[in-house]
Amino acid sequence: YSDRRIGVMAVKNGTLGPNESSDIYANSKEIVDLLVSLGAELNTAKTLICLHINGPSKSIEIQSNCNLRQPDVSIAISKLSNLGILRIVTSPGKARGRPSSIYELAVPLNEAILPFKNKASERISIIENQLSRLSELTNSV
């Protein structure tokens, strides 16, 4: 993705100073890219990093900060929630309709990325076993 919004929003909301924004942007973009290369979906990775940088956020804030559409945020929130790394705080709304939800990471970032790392490690193990079996078969032919 090419937007700088995740890091820029952290500056706007006071989480970071202006000098830190370029480092945060570069690091957050690289983390998102690495998570995607490990098999995470782009929007899930962006939402994870956005919540890490910006802290507890409503869906509309995630949409704005990550430059995502509402359905993409909902899917990402669902995936992060299913992994057990997201906390959803529901507060009753003042108006009619659904209560408002605030999303936040339930664990530090280094723990939040563990499901993605574990899944990648499992794939590596399967590929190593397949390569070994392939060598055995080709040597016996």
mmCIF file with all atom_site columns, C-alpha atoms in Angstrom:
data_model
loop_
_atom_site.group_PDB
_atom_site.id
_atom_site.type_symbol
_atom_site.label_atom_id
_atom_site.label_alt_id
_atom_site.label_comp_id
_atom_site.label_asym_id
_atom_site.label_entity_id
_atom_site.label_seq_id
_atom_site.pdbx_PDB_ins_code
_atom_site.Cartn_x
_atom_site.Cartn_y
_atom_site.Cartn_z
_atom_site.occupancy
_atom_site.B_iso_or_equiv
_atom_site.pdbx_formal_charge
_atom_site.auth_seq_id
_atom_site.auth_comp_id
_atom_site.auth_asym_id
_atom_site.auth_atom_id
_atom_site.pdbx_PDB_model_num
ATOM 1   C CA . TYR A 1 1   ? 0.000   0.000   0.000  1.00 0.00 ? 1   TYR A CA 1
ATOM 2   C CA . SER A 1 2   ? 1.226   3.472   -0.667 1.00 0.00 ? 2   SER A CA 1
ATOM 3   C CA . ASP A 1 3   ? -0.458  5.708   1.886  1.00 0.00 ? 3   ASP A CA 1
ATOM 4   C CA . ARG A 1 4   ? 1.298   7.227   4.909  1.00 0.00 ? 4   ARG A CA 1
ATOM 5   C CA . ARG A 1 5   ? -1.892  7.592   6.931  1.00 0.00 ? 5   ARG A CA 1
ATOM 6   C CA . ILE A 1 6   ? -1.100  5.054   9.661  1.00 0.00 ? 6   ILE A CA 1
ATOM 7   C CA . GLY A 1 7   ? 2.030   6.894   10.777 1.00 0.00 ? 7   GLY A CA 1
ATOM 8   C CA . VAL A 1 8   ? 0.687   10.356  10.024 1.00 0.00 ? 8   VAL A CA 1
ATOM 9   C CA . MET A 1 9   ? -2.409  9.823   12.166 1.00 0.00 ? 9   MET A CA 1
ATOM 10  C CA . ALA A 1 10  ? -0.214  8.925   15.129 1.00 0.00 ? 10  ALA A CA 1
ATOM 11  C CA . VAL A 1 11  ? 1.361   12.381  14.819 1.00 0.00 ? 11  VAL A CA 1
ATOM 12  C CA . LYS A 1 12  ? -2.030  14.100  14.519 1.00 0.00 ? 12  LYS A CA 1
ATOM 13  C CA . ASN A 1 13  ? -3.490  12.370  17.556 1.00 0.00 ? 13  ASN A CA 1
ATOM 14  C CA . GLY A 1 14  ? -0.456  13.233  19.675 1.00 0.00 ? 14  GLY A CA 1
ATOM 15  C CA . THR A 1 15  ? 0.942   9.715   20.014 1.00 0.00 ? 15  THR A CA 1
ATOM 16  C CA . LEU A 1 16  ? 4.204   10.698  18.296 1.00 0.00 ? 16  LEU A CA 1
ATOM 17  C CA . GLY A 1 17  ? 6.225   13.783  17.597 1.00 0.00 ? 17  GLY A CA 1
ATOM 18  C CA . PRO A 1 18  ? 6.804   14.922  13.994 1.00 0.00 ? 18  PRO A CA 1
ATOM 19  C CA . ASN A 1 19  ? 10.405  13.624  13.940 1.00 0.00 ? 19  ASN A CA 1
ATOM 20  C CA . GLU A 1 20  ? 9.240   10.138  14.804 1.00 0.00 ? 20  GLU A CA 1
ATOM 21  C CA . SER A 1 21  ? 6.584   9.943   12.084 1.00 0.00 ? 21  SER A CA 1
ATOM 22  C CA . SER A 1 22  ? 8.877   8.991   9.194  1.00 0.00 ? 22  SER A CA 1
ATOM 23  C CA . ASP A 1 23  ? 10.464  6.176   11.230 1.00 0.00 ? 23  ASP A CA 1
ATOM 24  C CA . ILE A 1 24  ? 7.061   4.926   12.351 1.00 0.00 ? 24  ILE A CA 1
ATOM 25  C CA . TYR A 1 25  ? 5.750   5.082   8.789  1.00 0.00 ? 25  TYR A CA 1
ATOM 26  C CA . ALA A 1 26  ? 8.724   3.178   7.386  1.00 0.00 ? 26  ALA A CA 1
ATOM 27  C CA . ASN A 1 27  ? 8.631   0.576   10.154 1.00 0.00 ? 27  ASN A CA 1
ATOM 28  C CA . SER A 1 28  ? 4.861   0.155   10.058 1.00 0.00 ? 28  SER A CA 1
ATOM 29  C CA . LYS A 1 29  ? 4.886   -0.227  6.279  1.00 0.00 ? 29  LYS A CA 1
ATOM 30  C CA . GLU A 1 30  ? 7.648   -2.825  6.493  1.00 0.00 ? 30  GLU A CA 1
ATOM 31  C CA . ILE A 1 31  ? 5.832   -4.723  9.254  1.00 0.00 ? 31  ILE A CA 1
ATOM 32  C CA . VAL A 1 32  ? 2.640   -4.742  7.177  1.00 0.00 ? 32  VAL A CA 1
ATOM 33  C CA . ASP A 1 33  ? 4.579   -5.930  4.113  1.00 0.00 ? 33  ASP A CA 1
ATOM 34  C CA . LEU A 1 34  ? 6.267   -8.691  6.125  1.00 0.00 ? 34  LEU A CA 1
ATOM 35  C CA . LEU A 1 35  ? 2.993   -9.843  7.665  1.00 0.00 ? 35  LEU A CA 1
ATOM 36  C CA . VAL A 1 36  ? 1.447   -9.997  4.190  1.00 0.00 ? 36  VAL A CA 1
ATOM 37  C CA . SER A 1 37  ? 4.433   -11.999 2.910  1.00 0.00 ? 37  SER A CA 1
ATOM 38  C CA . LEU A 1 38  ? 3.837   -14.427 5.800  1.00 0.00 ? 38  LEU A CA 1
ATOM 39  C CA . GLY A 1 39  ? 0.238   -14.918 4.697  1.00 0.00 ? 39  GLY A CA 1
ATOM 40  C CA . ALA A 1 40  ? -1.750  -12.207 6.496  1.00 0.00 ? 40  ALA A CA 1
ATOM 41  C CA . GLU A 1 41  ? -4.297  -10.317 4.448  1.00 0.00 ? 41  GLU A CA 1
ATOM 42  C CA . LEU A 1 42  ? -3.296  -6.718  3.726  1.00 0.00 ? 42  LEU A CA 1
ATOM 43  C CA . ASN A 1 43  ? -6.286  -5.134  5.441  1.00 0.00 ? 43  ASN A CA 1
ATOM 44  C CA . THR A 1 44  ? -5.839  -7.310  8.522  1.00 0.00 ? 44  THR A CA 1
ATOM 45  C CA . ALA A 1 45  ? -2.164  -6.369  8.775  1.00 0.00 ? 45  ALA A CA 1
ATOM 46  C CA . LYS A 1 46  ? -2.935  -2.668  8.260  1.00 0.00 ? 46  LYS A CA 1
ATOM 47  C CA . THR A 1 47  ? -5.648  -2.759  10.926 1.00 0.00 ? 47  THR A CA 1
ATOM 48  C CA . LEU A 1 48  ? -3.344  -4.525  13.382 1.00 0.00 ? 48  LEU A CA 1
ATOM 49  C CA . ILE A 1 49  ? -0.583  -1.952  12.969 1.00 0.00 ? 49  ILE A CA 1
ATOM 50  C CA . CYS A 1 50  ? -3.059  0.922   12.958 1.00 0.00 ? 50  CYS A CA 1
ATOM 51  C CA . LEU A 1 51  ? -4.453  -0.214  16.320 1.00 0.00 ? 51  LEU A CA 1
ATOM 52  C CA . HIS A 1 52  ? -0.945  -0.635  17.681 1.00 0.00 ? 52  HIS A CA 1
ATOM 53  C CA . ILE A 1 53  ? 0.089   2.879   16.683 1.00 0.00 ? 53  ILE A CA 1
ATOM 54  C CA . ASN A 1 54  ? -3.148  4.769   17.321 1.00 0.00 ? 54  ASN A CA 1
ATOM 55  C CA . GLY A 1 55  ? -4.486  2.791   20.259 1.00 0.00 ? 55  GLY A CA 1
ATOM 56  C CA . PRO A 1 56  ? -8.164  2.079   20.910 1.00 0.00 ? 56  PRO A CA 1
ATOM 57  C CA . SER A 1 57  ? -10.214 3.161   17.904 1.00 0.00 ? 57  SER A CA 1
ATOM 58  C CA . LYS A 1 58  ? -13.741 3.130   16.557 1.00 0.00 ? 58  LYS A CA 1
ATOM 59  C CA . SER A 1 59  ? -14.399 1.555   13.178 1.00 0.00 ? 59  SER A CA 1
ATOM 60  C CA . ILE A 1 60  ? -14.718 4.956   11.512 1.00 0.00 ? 60  ILE A CA 1
ATOM 61  C CA . GLU A 1 61  ? -11.297 5.958   12.889 1.00 0.00 ? 61  GLU A CA 1
ATOM 62  C CA . ILE A 1 62  ? -9.715  2.755   11.581 1.00 0.00 ? 62  ILE A CA 1
ATOM 63  C CA . GLN A 1 63  ? -11.296 3.422   8.190  1.00 0.00 ? 63  GLN A CA 1
ATOM 64  C CA . SER A 1 64  ? -9.819  6.902   8.114  1.00 0.00 ? 64  SER A CA 1
ATOM 65  C CA . ASN A 1 65  ? -6.416  6.058   9.605  1.00 0.00 ? 65  ASN A CA 1
ATOM 66  C CA . CYS A 1 66  ? -5.859  2.988   7.427  1.00 0.00 ? 66  CYS A CA 1
ATOM 67  C CA . ASN A 1 67  ? -7.603  4.285   4.315  1.00 0.00 ? 67  ASN A CA 1
ATOM 68  C CA . LEU A 1 68  ? -9.928  1.262   4.278  1.00 0.00 ? 68  LEU A CA 1
ATOM 69  C CA . ARG A 1 69  ? -13.585 0.806   3.421  1.00 0.00 ? 69  ARG A CA 1
ATOM 70  C CA . GLN A 1 70  ? -16.000 -0.144  6.222  1.00 0.00 ? 70  GLN A CA 1
ATOM 71  C CA . PRO A 1 71  ? -16.529 -3.742  5.006  1.00 0.00 ? 71  PRO A CA 1
ATOM 72  C CA . ASP A 1 72  ? -12.744 -4.260  4.899  1.00 0.00 ? 72  ASP A CA 1
ATOM 73  C CA . VAL A 1 73  ? -12.423 -2.992  8.476  1.00 0.00 ? 73  VAL A CA 1
ATOM 74  C CA . SER A 1 74  ? -15.220 -5.333  9.615  1.00 0.00 ? 74  SER A CA 1
ATOM 75  C CA . ILE A 1 75  ? -13.518 -8.336  8.024  1.00 0.00 ? 75  ILE A CA 1
ATOM 76  C CA . ALA A 1 76  ? -10.132 -7.397  9.507  1.00 0.00 ? 76  ALA A CA 1
ATOM 77  C CA . ILE A 1 77  ? -11.669 -6.849  12.955 1.00 0.00 ? 77  ILE A CA 1
ATOM 78  C CA . SER A 1 78  ? -13.357 -10.254 12.736 1.00 0.00 ? 78  SER A CA 1
ATOM 79  C CA . LYS A 1 79  ? -10.095 -11.987 11.802 1.00 0.00 ? 79  LYS A CA 1
ATOM 80  C CA . LEU A 1 80  ? -8.112  -10.278 14.574 1.00 0.00 ? 80  LEU A CA 1
ATOM 81  C CA . SER A 1 81  ? -10.871 -11.069 17.050 1.00 0.00 ? 81  SER A CA 1
ATOM 82  C CA . ASN A 1 82  ? -10.912 -14.745 16.013 1.00 0.00 ? 82  ASN A CA 1
ATOM 83  C CA . LEU A 1 83  ? -7.147  -14.870 16.634 1.00 0.00 ? 83  LEU A CA 1
ATOM 84  C CA . GLY A 1 84  ? -7.775  -13.667 20.187 1.00 0.00 ? 84  GLY A CA 1
ATOM 85  C CA . ILE A 1 85  ? -5.576  -10.594 19.862 1.00 0.00 ? 85  ILE A CA 1
ATOM 86  C CA . LEU A 1 86  ? -8.313  -7.983  19.794 1.00 0.00 ? 86  LEU A CA 1
ATOM 87  C CA . ARG A 1 87  ? -10.437 -6.601  22.608 1.00 0.00 ? 87  ARG A CA 1
ATOM 88  C CA . ILE A 1 88  ? -13.827 -5.135  21.732 1.00 0.00 ? 88  ILE A CA 1
ATOM 89  C CA . VAL A 1 89  ? -15.275 -2.654  24.183 1.00 0.00 ? 89  VAL A CA 1
ATOM 90  C CA . THR A 1 90  ? -18.943 -1.971  23.573 1.00 0.00 ? 90  THR A CA 1
ATOM 91  C CA . SER A 1 91  ? -20.508 1.192   24.865 1.00 0.00 ? 91  SER A CA 1
ATOM 92  C CA . PRO A 1 92  ? -24.200 1.940   24.592 1.00 0.00 ? 92  PRO A CA 1
ATOM 93  C CA . GLY A 1 93  ? -24.870 4.624   22.033 1.00 0.00 ? 93  GLY A CA 1
ATOM 94  C CA . LYS A 1 94  ? -26.843 7.754   22.832 1.00 0.00 ? 94  LYS A CA 1
ATOM 95  C CA . ALA A 1 95  ? -28.985 7.313   19.759 1.00 0.00 ? 95  ALA A CA 1
ATOM 96  C CA . ARG A 1 96  ? -31.065 4.391   18.653 1.00 0.00 ? 96  ARG A CA 1
ATOM 97  C CA . GLY A 1 97  ? -29.480 1.520   16.841 1.00 0.00 ? 97  GLY A CA 1
ATOM 98  C CA . ARG A 1 98  ? -26.373 -0.492  17.476 1.00 0.00 ? 98  ARG A CA 1
ATOM 99  C CA . PRO A 1 99  ? -24.114 0.251   20.407 1.00 0.00 ? 99  PRO A CA 1
ATOM 100 C CA . SER A 1 100 ? -20.754 1.803   19.589 1.00 0.00 ? 100 SER A CA 1
ATOM 101 C CA . SER A 1 101 ? -17.673 -0.423  19.679 1.00 0.00 ? 101 SER A CA 1
ATOM 102 C CA . ILE A 1 102 ? -14.077 0.494   20.359 1.00 0.00 ? 102 ILE A CA 1
ATOM 103 C CA . TYR A 1 103 ? -11.366 -1.882  19.198 1.00 0.00 ? 103 TYR A CA 1
ATOM 104 C CA . GLU A 1 104 ? -7.966  -2.311  20.801 1.00 0.00 ? 104 GLU A CA 1
ATOM 105 C CA . LEU A 1 105 ? -5.182  -4.846  20.843 1.00 0.00 ? 105 LEU A CA 1
ATOM 106 C CA . ALA A 1 106 ? -5.561  -7.233  23.769 1.00 0.00 ? 106 ALA A CA 1
ATOM 107 C CA . VAL A 1 107 ? -1.839  -8.029  23.776 1.00 0.00 ? 107 VAL A CA 1
ATOM 108 C CA . PRO A 1 108 ? 1.391   -6.195  22.907 1.00 0.00 ? 108 PRO A CA 1
ATOM 109 C CA . LEU A 1 109 ? 2.382   -6.145  19.231 1.00 0.00 ? 109 LEU A CA 1
ATOM 110 C CA . ASN A 1 110 ? 5.109   -8.777  19.649 1.00 0.00 ? 110 ASN A CA 1
ATOM 111 C CA . GLU A 1 111 ? 2.440   -11.179 20.956 1.00 0.00 ? 111 GLU A CA 1
ATOM 112 C CA . ALA A 1 112 ? -0.166  -10.077 18.418 1.00 0.00 ? 112 ALA A CA 1
ATOM 113 C CA . ILE A 1 113 ? 2.027   -11.185 15.517 1.00 0.00 ? 113 ILE A CA 1
ATOM 114 C CA . LEU A 1 114 ? 2.602   -14.677 16.962 1.00 0.00 ? 114 LEU A CA 1
ATOM 115 C CA . PRO A 1 115 ? -0.360  -16.319 15.175 1.00 0.00 ? 115 PRO A CA 1
ATOM 116 C CA . PHE A 1 116 ? 1.031   -15.109 11.847 1.00 0.00 ? 116 PHE A CA 1
ATOM 117 C CA . LYS A 1 117 ? 4.551   -16.277 12.698 1.00 0.00 ? 117 LYS A CA 1
ATOM 118 C CA . ASN A 1 118 ? 3.276   -19.676 13.906 1.00 0.00 ? 118 ASN A CA 1
ATOM 119 C CA . LYS A 1 119 ? 1.258   -20.206 10.731 1.00 0.00 ? 119 LYS A CA 1
ATOM 120 C CA . ALA A 1 120 ? 4.326   -19.368 8.618  1.00 0.00 ? 120 ALA A CA 1
ATOM 121 C CA . SER A 1 121 ? 6.464   -21.777 10.675 1.00 0.00 ? 121 SER A CA 1
ATOM 122 C CA . GLU A 1 122 ? 3.903   -24.534 10.092 1.00 0.00 ? 122 GLU A CA 1
ATOM 123 C CA . ARG A 1 123 ? 4.058   -23.891 6.341  1.00 0.00 ? 123 ARG A CA 1
ATOM 124 C CA . ILE A 1 124 ? 7.875   -24.003 6.447  1.00 0.00 ? 124 ILE A CA 1
ATOM 125 C CA . SER A 1 125 ? 7.753   -27.355 8.233  1.00 0.00 ? 125 SER A CA 1
ATOM 126 C CA . ILE A 1 126 ? 5.340   -28.777 5.652  1.00 0.00 ? 126 ILE A CA 1
ATOM 127 C CA . ILE A 1 127 ? 7.504   -27.541 2.773  1.00 0.00 ? 127 ILE A CA 1
ATOM 128 C CA . GLU A 1 128 ? 10.655  -28.990 4.376  1.00 0.00 ? 128 GLU A CA 1
ATOM 129 C CA . ASN A 1 129 ? 8.906   -32.377 4.747  1.00 0.00 ? 129 ASN A CA 1
ATOM 130 C CA . GLN A 1 130 ? 7.735   -32.238 1.140  1.00 0.00 ? 130 GLN A CA 1
ATOM 131 C CA . LEU A 1 131 ? 11.242  -31.373 -0.080 1.00 0.00 ? 131 LEU A CA 1
ATOM 132 C CA . SER A 1 132 ? 12.702  -34.243 1.924  1.00 0.00 ? 132 SER A CA 1
ATOM 133 C CA . ARG A 1 133 ? 10.125  -36.674 0.580  1.00 0.00 ? 133 ARG A CA 1
ATOM 134 C CA . LEU A 1 134 ? 10.717  -35.411 -2.958 1.00 0.00 ? 134 LEU A CA 1
ATOM 135 C CA . SER A 1 135 ? 14.447  -36.056 -2.582 1.00 0.00 ? 135 SER A CA 1
ATOM 136 C CA . GLU A 1 136 ? 13.781  -39.569 -1.265 1.00 0.00 ? 136 GLU A CA 1
ATOM 137 C CA . LEU A 1 137 ? 11.516  -40.357 -4.188 1.00 0.00 ? 137 LEU A CA 1
ATOM 138 C CA . THR A 1 138 ? 13.795  -38.938 -6.870 1.00 0.00 ? 138 THR A CA 1
ATOM 139 C CA . ASN A 1 139 ? 16.823  -40.765 -5.427 1.00 0.00 ? 139 ASN A CA 1
ATOM 140 C CA . SER A 1 140 ? 14.957  -44.073 -5.564 1.00 0.00 ? 140 SER A CA 1
ATOM 141 C CA . VAL A 1 141 ? 13.875  -43.711 -9.189 1.00 0.00 ? 141 VAL A CA 1
#
